[in-house]
mmCIF file of C-alpha atoms in Angstrom:
data_model
loop_
_atom_site.group_PDB
_atom_site.id
_atom_site.type_symbol
_atom_site.label_atom_id
_atom_site.label_comp_id
_atom_site.label_asym_id
_atom_site.label_seq_id
_atom_site.Cartn_x
_atom_site.Cartn_y
_atom_site.Cartn_z
ATOM 1 C CA MET A 1 0.000 0.000 0.000
ATOM 2 C CA LEU A 2 1.184 3.496 -0.815
ATOM 3 C CA PRO A 3 0.779 6.436 1.581
ATOM 4 C CA GLY A 4 -2.161 8.643 0.583
ATOM 5 C CA ASP A 5 -0.043 11.532 -0.700
ATOM 6 C CA VAL A 6 2.100 9.149 -2.729
ATOM 7 C CA ALA A 7 -0.895 7.305 -4.187
ATOM 8 C CA ARG A 8 -2.447 10.595 -5.320
ATOM 9 C CA ALA A 9 0.813 11.871 -6.847
ATOM 10 C CA VAL A 10 1.413 8.598 -8.706
ATOM 11 C CA SER A 11 -2.192 8.493 -9.930
ATOM 12 C CA ARG A 12 -1.874 12.053 -11.308
ATOM 13 C CA TYR A 13 1.438 11.206 -12.942
ATOM 14 C CA LEU A 14 0.115 8.073 -14.642
ATOM 15 C CA SER A 15 -3.000 9.920 -15.757
ATOM 16 C CA VAL A 16 -0.771 12.409 -17.583
ATOM 17 C CA ALA A 17 1.431 9.569 -18.895
ATOM 18 C CA ASP A 18 -1.578 7.804 -20.383
ATOM 19 C CA GLN A 19 -2.435 10.984 -22.273
ATOM 20 C CA VAL A 20 1.017 11.889 -23.599
ATOM 21 C CA VAL A 21 2.207 8.310 -24.357
ATOM 22 C CA PRO A 22 -1.058 6.329 -24.455
ATOM 23 C CA GLY A 23 -0.780 2.581 -23.998
ATOM 24 C CA ARG A 24 3.001 2.605 -23.534
ATOM 25 C CA ILE A 25 3.447 2.431 -19.737
ATOM 26 C CA CYS A 26 2.561 -1.222 -19.079
ATOM 27 C CA GLY A 27 4.362 -1.538 -15.747
ATOM 28 C CA PHE A 28 4.933 0.972 -12.971
ATOM 29 C CA TYR A 29 6.774 0.183 -9.717
ATOM 30 C CA VAL A 30 7.597 2.426 -6.778
ATOM 31 C CA VAL A 31 11.034 1.945 -5.223
ATOM 32 C CA GLY A 32 13.334 4.189 -3.165
ATOM 33 C CA SER A 33 12.422 5.455 0.294
ATOM 34 C CA ILE A 34 8.797 4.323 -0.053
ATOM 35 C CA ALA A 35 9.773 0.711 -0.684
ATOM 36 C CA LEU A 36 12.267 0.918 2.199
ATOM 37 C CA GLY A 37 9.670 2.326 4.613
ATOM 38 C CA ALA A 38 11.381 5.696 5.023
ATOM 39 C CA TRP A 39 9.280 8.094 2.930
ATOM 40 C CA ARG A 40 8.598 11.449 4.609
ATOM 41 C CA VAL A 41 5.806 13.842 3.650
ATOM 42 C CA GLY A 42 7.190 17.106 2.332
ATOM 43 C CA ARG A 43 10.770 15.815 2.387
ATOM 44 C CA SER A 44 11.074 12.755 0.150
ATOM 45 C CA ASP A 45 10.786 12.220 -3.590
ATOM 46 C CA ILE A 46 8.813 9.407 -5.217
ATOM 47 C CA ASP A 47 11.080 7.047 -7.156
ATOM 48 C CA PHE A 48 9.822 4.632 -9.806
ATOM 49 C CA VAL A 49 10.786 2.119 -12.461
ATOM 50 C CA ALA A 50 8.463 2.097 -15.483
ATOM 51 C CA ALA A 51 8.199 -0.675 -18.074
ATOM 52 C CA VAL A 52 7.519 0.599 -21.588
ATOM 53 C CA ASP A 53 5.857 -1.473 -24.306
ATOM 54 C CA GLY A 54 7.153 -1.048 -27.859
ATOM 55 C CA ASP A 55 9.758 1.215 -29.418
ATOM 56 C CA LEU A 56 9.648 4.947 -28.739
ATOM 57 C CA GLY A 57 10.233 7.308 -31.631
ATOM 58 C CA GLU A 58 11.409 10.905 -31.518
ATOM 59 C CA ARG A 59 7.900 12.192 -30.905
ATOM 60 C CA ASP A 60 7.426 9.788 -27.980
ATOM 61 C CA MET A 61 10.736 10.852 -26.431
ATOM 62 C CA ARG A 62 9.718 14.488 -26.574
ATOM 63 C CA ARG A 63 6.466 13.523 -24.886
ATOM 64 C CA LEU A 64 8.319 11.676 -22.117
ATOM 65 C CA ALA A 65 10.282 14.862 -21.455
ATOM 66 C CA LEU A 66 6.999 16.761 -21.308
ATOM 67 C CA LEU A 67 5.565 14.151 -18.927
ATOM 68 C CA HIS A 68 8.183 15.002 -16.305
ATOM 69 C CA LYS A 69 7.210 18.668 -16.364
ATOM 70 C CA VAL A 70 3.426 18.293 -16.539
ATOM 71 C CA GLY A 71 3.211 15.289 -14.240
ATOM 72 C CA ASN A 72 5.087 17.105 -11.483
ATOM 73 C CA VAL A 73 3.278 20.449 -11.555
ATOM 74 C CA PRO A 74 1.621 19.905 -8.124
ATOM 75 C CA ALA A 75 4.981 19.221 -6.430
ATOM 76 C CA ALA A 76 6.584 22.246 -8.087
ATOM 77 C CA TRP A 77 3.654 24.438 -7.034
ATOM 78 C CA GLN A 78 3.904 23.311 -3.412
ATOM 79 C CA ALA A 79 7.635 24.053 -3.392
ATOM 80 C CA LEU A 80 6.949 27.533 -4.793
ATOM 81 C CA VAL A 81 4.261 28.211 -2.182
ATOM 82 C CA ARG A 82 6.600 27.098 0.604
ATOM 83 C CA ALA A 83 9.558 28.987 -0.916
ATOM 84 C CA ARG A 84 11.701 25.846 -0.852
ATOM 85 C CA PRO A 85 14.742 25.497 -3.156
ATOM 86 C CA SER A 86 14.141 21.742 -3.477
ATOM 87 C CA ILE A 87 10.970 20.068 -4.724
ATOM 88 C CA PRO A 88 10.019 17.161 -2.431
ATOM 89 C CA GLY A 89 7.283 14.905 -3.697
ATOM 90 C CA THR A 90 8.632 14.961 -7.252
ATOM 91 C CA VAL A 91 7.951 11.760 -9.187
ATOM 92 C CA ASN A 92 11.374 10.715 -10.527
ATOM 93 C CA GLY A 93 12.369 7.541 -12.284
ATOM 94 C CA VAL A 94 13.593 5.485 -15.193
ATOM 95 C CA PHE A 95 11.902 3.978 -18.243
ATOM 96 C CA VAL A 96 12.979 0.519 -19.399
ATOM 97 C CA ALA A 97 11.726 -1.599 -22.311
ATOM 98 C CA VAL A 98 9.548 -4.404 -20.984
ATOM 99 C CA SER A 99 11.473 -6.804 -23.237
ATOM 100 C CA ASP A 100 14.711 -5.899 -21.384
ATOM 101 C CA LEU A 101 13.495 -6.559 -17.856
ATOM 102 C CA GLY A 102 14.745 -10.158 -17.876
ATOM 103 C CA LYS A 103 18.331 -9.158 -18.707
ATOM 104 C CA PRO A 104 21.081 -8.861 -16.069
ATOM 105 C CA VAL A 105 20.680 -5.338 -14.731
ATOM 106 C CA THR A 106 24.126 -4.132 -15.799
ATOM 107 C CA GLN A 107 23.294 -5.107 -19.385
ATOM 108 C CA ILE A 108 20.078 -3.078 -19.565
ATOM 109 C CA ARG A 109 20.177 0.219 -21.417
ATOM 110 C CA PRO A 110 17.444 2.537 -20.132
ATOM 111 C CA ILE A 111 15.154 4.235 -22.610
ATOM 112 C CA ALA A 112 15.217 7.472 -20.606
ATOM 113 C CA SER A 113 15.131 8.835 -17.088
ATOM 114 C CA HIS A 114 14.266 12.022 -15.304
ATOM 115 C CA SER A 115 15.289 13.398 -11.941
ATOM 116 C CA GLY A 116 14.795 16.909 -10.651
ATOM 117 C CA PRO A 117 15.024 19.289 -13.622
ATOM 118 C CA SER A 118 16.925 16.900 -15.905
ATOM 119 C CA PHE A 119 15.649 14.503 -18.569
ATOM 120 C CA LYS A 120 18.158 12.061 -20.062
ATOM 121 C CA ARG A 121 17.780 9.877 -23.125
ATOM 122 C CA GLY A 122 19.365 6.429 -23.128
ATOM 123 C CA ARG A 123 20.579 6.830 -19.573
ATOM 124 C CA GLY A 124 19.304 6.178 -16.095
ATOM 125 C CA PHE A 125 21.364 5.796 -12.937
ATOM 126 C CA GLU A 126 18.505 3.879 -11.295
ATOM 127 C CA VAL A 127 19.185 0.807 -13.455
ATOM 128 C CA ASN A 128 21.767 -0.701 -11.111
ATOM 129 C CA PRO A 129 22.131 -3.688 -8.741
ATOM 130 C CA VAL A 130 20.919 -1.748 -5.687
ATOM 131 C CA VAL A 131 17.687 -0.423 -7.180
ATOM 132 C CA TRP A 132 16.967 -3.749 -8.901
ATOM 133 C CA LYS A 133 17.402 -5.591 -5.588
ATOM 134 C CA VAL A 134 14.943 -3.199 -3.925
ATOM 135 C CA LEU A 135 12.573 -3.540 -6.889
ATOM 136 C CA LEU A 136 12.629 -7.333 -6.735
ATOM 137 C CA GLU A 137 12.331 -7.656 -2.964
ATOM 138 C CA ARG A 138 10.266 -4.625 -1.932
ATOM 139 C CA GLY A 139 9.034 -2.791 -5.019
ATOM 140 C CA VAL A 140 5.412 -1.612 -4.824
ATOM 141 C CA THR A 141 3.373 -2.575 -7.887
ATOM 142 C CA VAL A 142 1.091 0.165 -9.201
ATOM 143 C CA ARG A 143 0.598 -1.280 -12.680
ATOM 144 C CA GLY A 144 1.628 -4.595 -14.251
ATOM 145 C CA PRO A 145 2.753 -7.985 -12.912
ATOM 146 C CA ALA A 146 4.390 -8.266 -9.487
ATOM 147 C CA PRO A 147 8.182 -7.715 -9.501
ATOM 148 C CA ASN A 148 8.853 -11.395 -8.765
ATOM 149 C CA GLU A 149 7.074 -12.265 -12.023
ATOM 150 C CA LEU A 150 9.289 -10.049 -14.200
ATOM 151 C CA GLY A 151 12.343 -12.319 -14.325
ATOM 152 C CA LEU A 152 14.558 -9.606 -12.827
ATOM 153 C CA ASP A 153 18.278 -10.266 -12.362
ATOM 154 C CA PRO A 154 19.816 -7.765 -9.888
ATOM 155 C CA GLU A 155 23.182 -9.547 -10.242
ATOM 156 C CA PRO A 156 23.826 -9.990 -6.503
ATOM 157 C CA SER A 157 27.407 -11.062 -7.206
ATOM 158 C CA LYS A 158 28.100 -7.510 -8.417
ATOM 159 C CA LEU A 159 26.373 -5.703 -5.538
ATOM 160 C CA ARG A 160 29.458 -5.186 -3.371
ATOM 161 C CA GLU A 161 31.627 -4.189 -6.330
ATOM 162 C CA TRP A 162 29.051 -1.665 -7.578
ATOM 163 C CA ASN A 163 28.729 0.033 -4.190
ATOM 164 C CA LEU A 164 32.486 0.181 -3.767
ATOM 165 C CA GLN A 165 32.815 1.783 -7.203
ATOM 166 C CA GLN A 166 30.263 4.411 -6.213
ATOM 167 C CA LEU A 167 32.242 5.250 -3.086
ATOM 168 C CA HIS A 168 35.540 5.513 -4.978
ATOM 169 C CA GLY A 169 33.959 7.371 -7.880
ATOM 170 C CA HIS A 170 31.139 9.782 -7.155
ATOM 171 C CA PHE A 171 31.592 10.127 -3.400
ATOM 172 C CA ALA A 172 35.388 10.368 -3.376
ATOM 173 C CA THR A 173 35.161 13.067 -6.055
ATOM 174 C CA TRP A 174 32.551 14.948 -4.036
ATOM 175 C CA ALA A 175 34.687 14.687 -0.885
ATOM 176 C CA GLY A 176 37.658 16.151 -2.736
ATOM 177 C CA LYS A 177 35.575 19.155 -3.767
ATOM 178 C CA ALA A 178 34.191 19.539 -0.237
ATOM 179 C CA LEU A 179 37.731 19.704 1.101
ATOM 180 C CA SER A 180 38.694 22.380 -1.412
ATOM 181 C CA GLY A 181 38.200 26.094 -1.086
ATOM 182 C CA LYS A 182 35.065 25.920 -3.233
ATOM 183 C CA PRO A 183 32.769 23.183 -1.882
ATOM 184 C CA PRO A 184 29.803 22.042 -4.037
ATOM 185 C CA ARG A 185 26.658 24.155 -4.068
ATOM 186 C CA LYS A 186 23.221 23.913 -5.661
ATOM 187 C CA PRO A 187 20.886 26.679 -6.868
ATOM 188 C CA LEU A 188 19.529 28.542 -3.825
ATOM 189 C CA GLN A 189 21.297 26.124 -1.464
ATOM 190 C CA PRO A 190 24.472 27.086 0.422
ATOM 191 C CA ALA A 191 27.391 24.682 0.577
ATOM 192 C CA HIS A 192 26.739 23.579 4.161
ATOM 193 C CA ARG A 193 23.165 22.471 3.361
ATOM 194 C CA VAL A 194 24.375 20.515 0.347
ATOM 195 C CA ALA A 195 27.067 18.917 2.512
ATOM 196 C CA ILE A 196 24.776 17.834 5.342
ATOM 197 C CA SER A 197 22.466 16.158 2.842
ATOM 198 C CA ARG A 198 25.412 13.953 1.792
ATOM 199 C CA VAL A 199 26.337 12.548 5.201
ATOM 200 C CA LEU A 200 24.134 9.430 5.303
ATOM 201 C CA ALA A 201 24.647 8.085 1.774
ATOM 202 C CA PRO A 202 28.212 6.731 2.203
ATOM 203 C CA PRO A 203 27.359 4.747 5.382
ATOM 204 C CA ARG A 204 24.375 3.335 3.523
ATOM 205 C CA LEU A 205 26.651 1.997 0.790
ATOM 206 C CA HIS A 206 29.096 0.783 3.442
ATOM 207 C CA HIS A 207 26.287 -1.252 5.049
ATOM 208 C CA THR A 208 25.459 -2.921 1.723
ATOM 209 C CA ILE A 209 29.130 -3.742 1.112
ATOM 210 C CA VAL A 210 29.380 -5.388 4.541
ATOM 211 C CA THR A 211 25.987 -7.129 4.750
ATOM 212 C CA GLY A 212 24.660 -7.420 1.196
ATOM 213 C CA GLU A 213 21.411 -5.719 2.257
ATOM 214 C CA VAL A 214 19.996 -2.337 1.232
ATOM 215 C CA ILE A 215 18.718 0.047 3.909
ATOM 216 C CA SER A 216 17.281 3.555 3.995
ATOM 217 C CA LYS A 217 19.352 6.614 4.823
ATOM 218 C CA GLU A 218 17.563 6.862 8.160
ATOM 219 C CA ALA A 219 18.557 3.310 9.042
ATOM 220 C CA ALA A 220 22.054 4.133 7.799
ATOM 221 C CA ALA A 221 22.272 6.830 10.482
ATOM 222 C CA GLN A 222 21.926 4.260 13.262
ATOM 223 C CA TYR A 223 24.318 1.951 11.448
ATOM 224 C CA ALA A 224 26.863 4.782 11.224
ATOM 225 C CA LEU A 225 26.502 5.540 14.927
ATOM 226 C CA ASP A 226 27.155 1.873 15.706
ATOM 227 C CA THR A 227 30.045 1.525 13.252
ATOM 228 C CA PHE A 228 32.115 4.702 13.127
ATOM 229 C CA GLU A 229 34.119 6.621 15.712
ATOM 230 C CA ALA A 230 32.394 8.824 18.276
ATOM 231 C CA ARG A 231 33.987 11.951 16.787
ATOM 232 C CA TRP A 232 31.553 11.620 13.857
ATOM 233 C CA HIS A 233 28.428 11.143 15.968
ATOM 234 C CA PRO A 234 27.401 14.834 16.250
ATOM 235 C CA LEU A 235 27.619 15.138 12.458
ATOM 236 C CA ILE A 236 25.566 11.966 11.923
ATOM 237 C CA ARG A 237 22.906 13.076 14.407
ATOM 238 C CA LEU A 238 22.690 16.486 12.756
ATOM 239 C CA ALA A 239 22.232 14.882 9.319
ATOM 240 C CA LEU A 240 19.484 12.609 10.658
ATOM 241 C CA ALA A 241 17.677 15.524 12.317
ATOM 242 C CA ARG A 242 17.779 17.522 9.066
ATOM 243 C CA ARG A 243 16.434 14.556 7.125
ATOM 244 C CA LEU A 244 13.559 14.101 9.582
ATOM 245 C CA GLY A 245 12.814 17.825 9.656
ATOM 246 C CA LEU A 246 13.719 18.102 13.340
ATOM 247 C CA PRO A 247 15.680 20.824 15.148
ATOM 248 C CA ALA A 248 19.426 20.365 15.289
ATOM 249 C CA PRO A 249 20.553 18.347 18.337
ATOM 250 C CA VAL A 250 21.507 20.517 21.283
ATOM 251 C CA SER A 251 25.026 19.098 21.328
ATOM 252 C CA VAL A 252 25.754 20.383 17.818
ATOM 253 C CA ASP A 253 27.147 23.882 17.472
ATOM 254 C CA ALA A 254 25.068 25.475 14.716
ATOM 255 C CA SER A 255 26.992 28.766 14.653
ATOM 256 C CA PRO A 256 27.860 30.402 11.310
ATOM 257 C CA THR A 257 31.482 29.338 11.801
ATOM 258 C CA ASP A 258 30.384 25.736 12.184
ATOM 259 C CA SER A 259 28.246 25.998 9.038
ATOM 260 C CA ARG A 260 31.257 27.164 7.080
ATOM 261 C CA ARG A 261 33.232 24.212 8.414
ATOM 262 C CA LEU A 262 30.566 21.608 7.629
ATOM 263 C CA PRO A 263 31.574 20.838 4.000
ATOM 264 C CA ARG A 264 35.125 20.003 5.053
ATOM 265 C CA LEU A 265 33.877 17.914 7.968
ATOM 266 C CA VAL A 266 31.523 15.940 5.719
ATOM 267 C CA GLY A 267 34.326 15.447 3.196
ATOM 268 C CA GLU A 268 36.587 14.034 5.908
ATOM 269 C CA PHE A 269 33.839 11.727 7.140
ATOM 270 C CA THR A 270 33.174 10.486 3.596
ATOM 271 C CA LEU A 271 36.827 9.602 3.085
ATOM 272 C CA ASP A 272 36.842 7.789 6.437
ATOM 273 C CA VAL A 273 33.830 5.712 5.363
ATOM 274 C CA ILE A 274 35.555 4.844 2.071
ATOM 275 C CA ALA A 275 38.734 3.776 3.878
ATOM 276 C CA SER A 276 36.669 1.623 6.225
ATOM 277 C CA ALA A 277 34.891 -0.039 3.287
ATOM 278 C CA ASP A 278 38.244 -0.838 1.706
ATOM 279 C CA ARG A 279 39.457 -2.452 4.926
ATOM 280 C CA ARG A 280 36.304 -4.550 5.179
ATOM 281 C CA CYS A 281 36.716 -5.750 1.604
ATOM 282 C CA GLU A 282 40.261 -6.784 2.473
ATOM 283 C CA GLY A 283 39.004 -8.719 5.503
ATOM 284 C CA GLY A 284 40.147 -6.206 8.109
ATOM 285 C CA PRO A 285 38.298 -4.362 10.919
ATOM 286 C CA PRO A 286 35.960 -1.401 10.201
#
């Protein structure tokens, strides 16, 4: 069952989809925080995997790009009303040919994907061993056969390797920028807010590398508290509070100086998580 707000957003989205690409979306599955039991009203996006029937021509691709804009108007309007730089509640996801669903996940080429303001043809980060594992084990069916009837192959033997590559690729690169004089920013978001939103993702990947299971970022916070040194605990608790929409913990100094220091602190923590993952892969202690 989907939460009420999610069910309404997905219903609106599919209603638009059935108008702009009629008869093409034959399967629609909700994954991400909803499937992992960690979706938060007004804070989380809605992630999906859609199965598409038949080939899509140039006109259909243009209509898929339009679907992302029209299908997410309510979420964009709410963000505008609340004067928020991000747009929680956005329906984001990837489109895959129904005939490709039985292939090993790393061999599937997505038809298209959209996330936030971007629409990408022939690409989709969500087609990976982690998302496919969540889809197979916990995906919520909105349209089409159940996930366990799709012949999905998440390639579990590649799960650890894929997560380790993400840590050494995307997250190590981000950490390097965070430690520089010009840490990453986003439109209307200062560097320290971008940084704090990155704290829980590396421990989440670390957990999958160690256990083979996928957890939410909220669960990753407790895992990080249990796994990493106490010097990181105030940072982890602050990241969890921000994710839950709660006030910063009393023990955390939220002064402007501390905010300026946050990107570097998060970068250092990220590199520590990566080093720990490497040690675990080599059979050593955390």
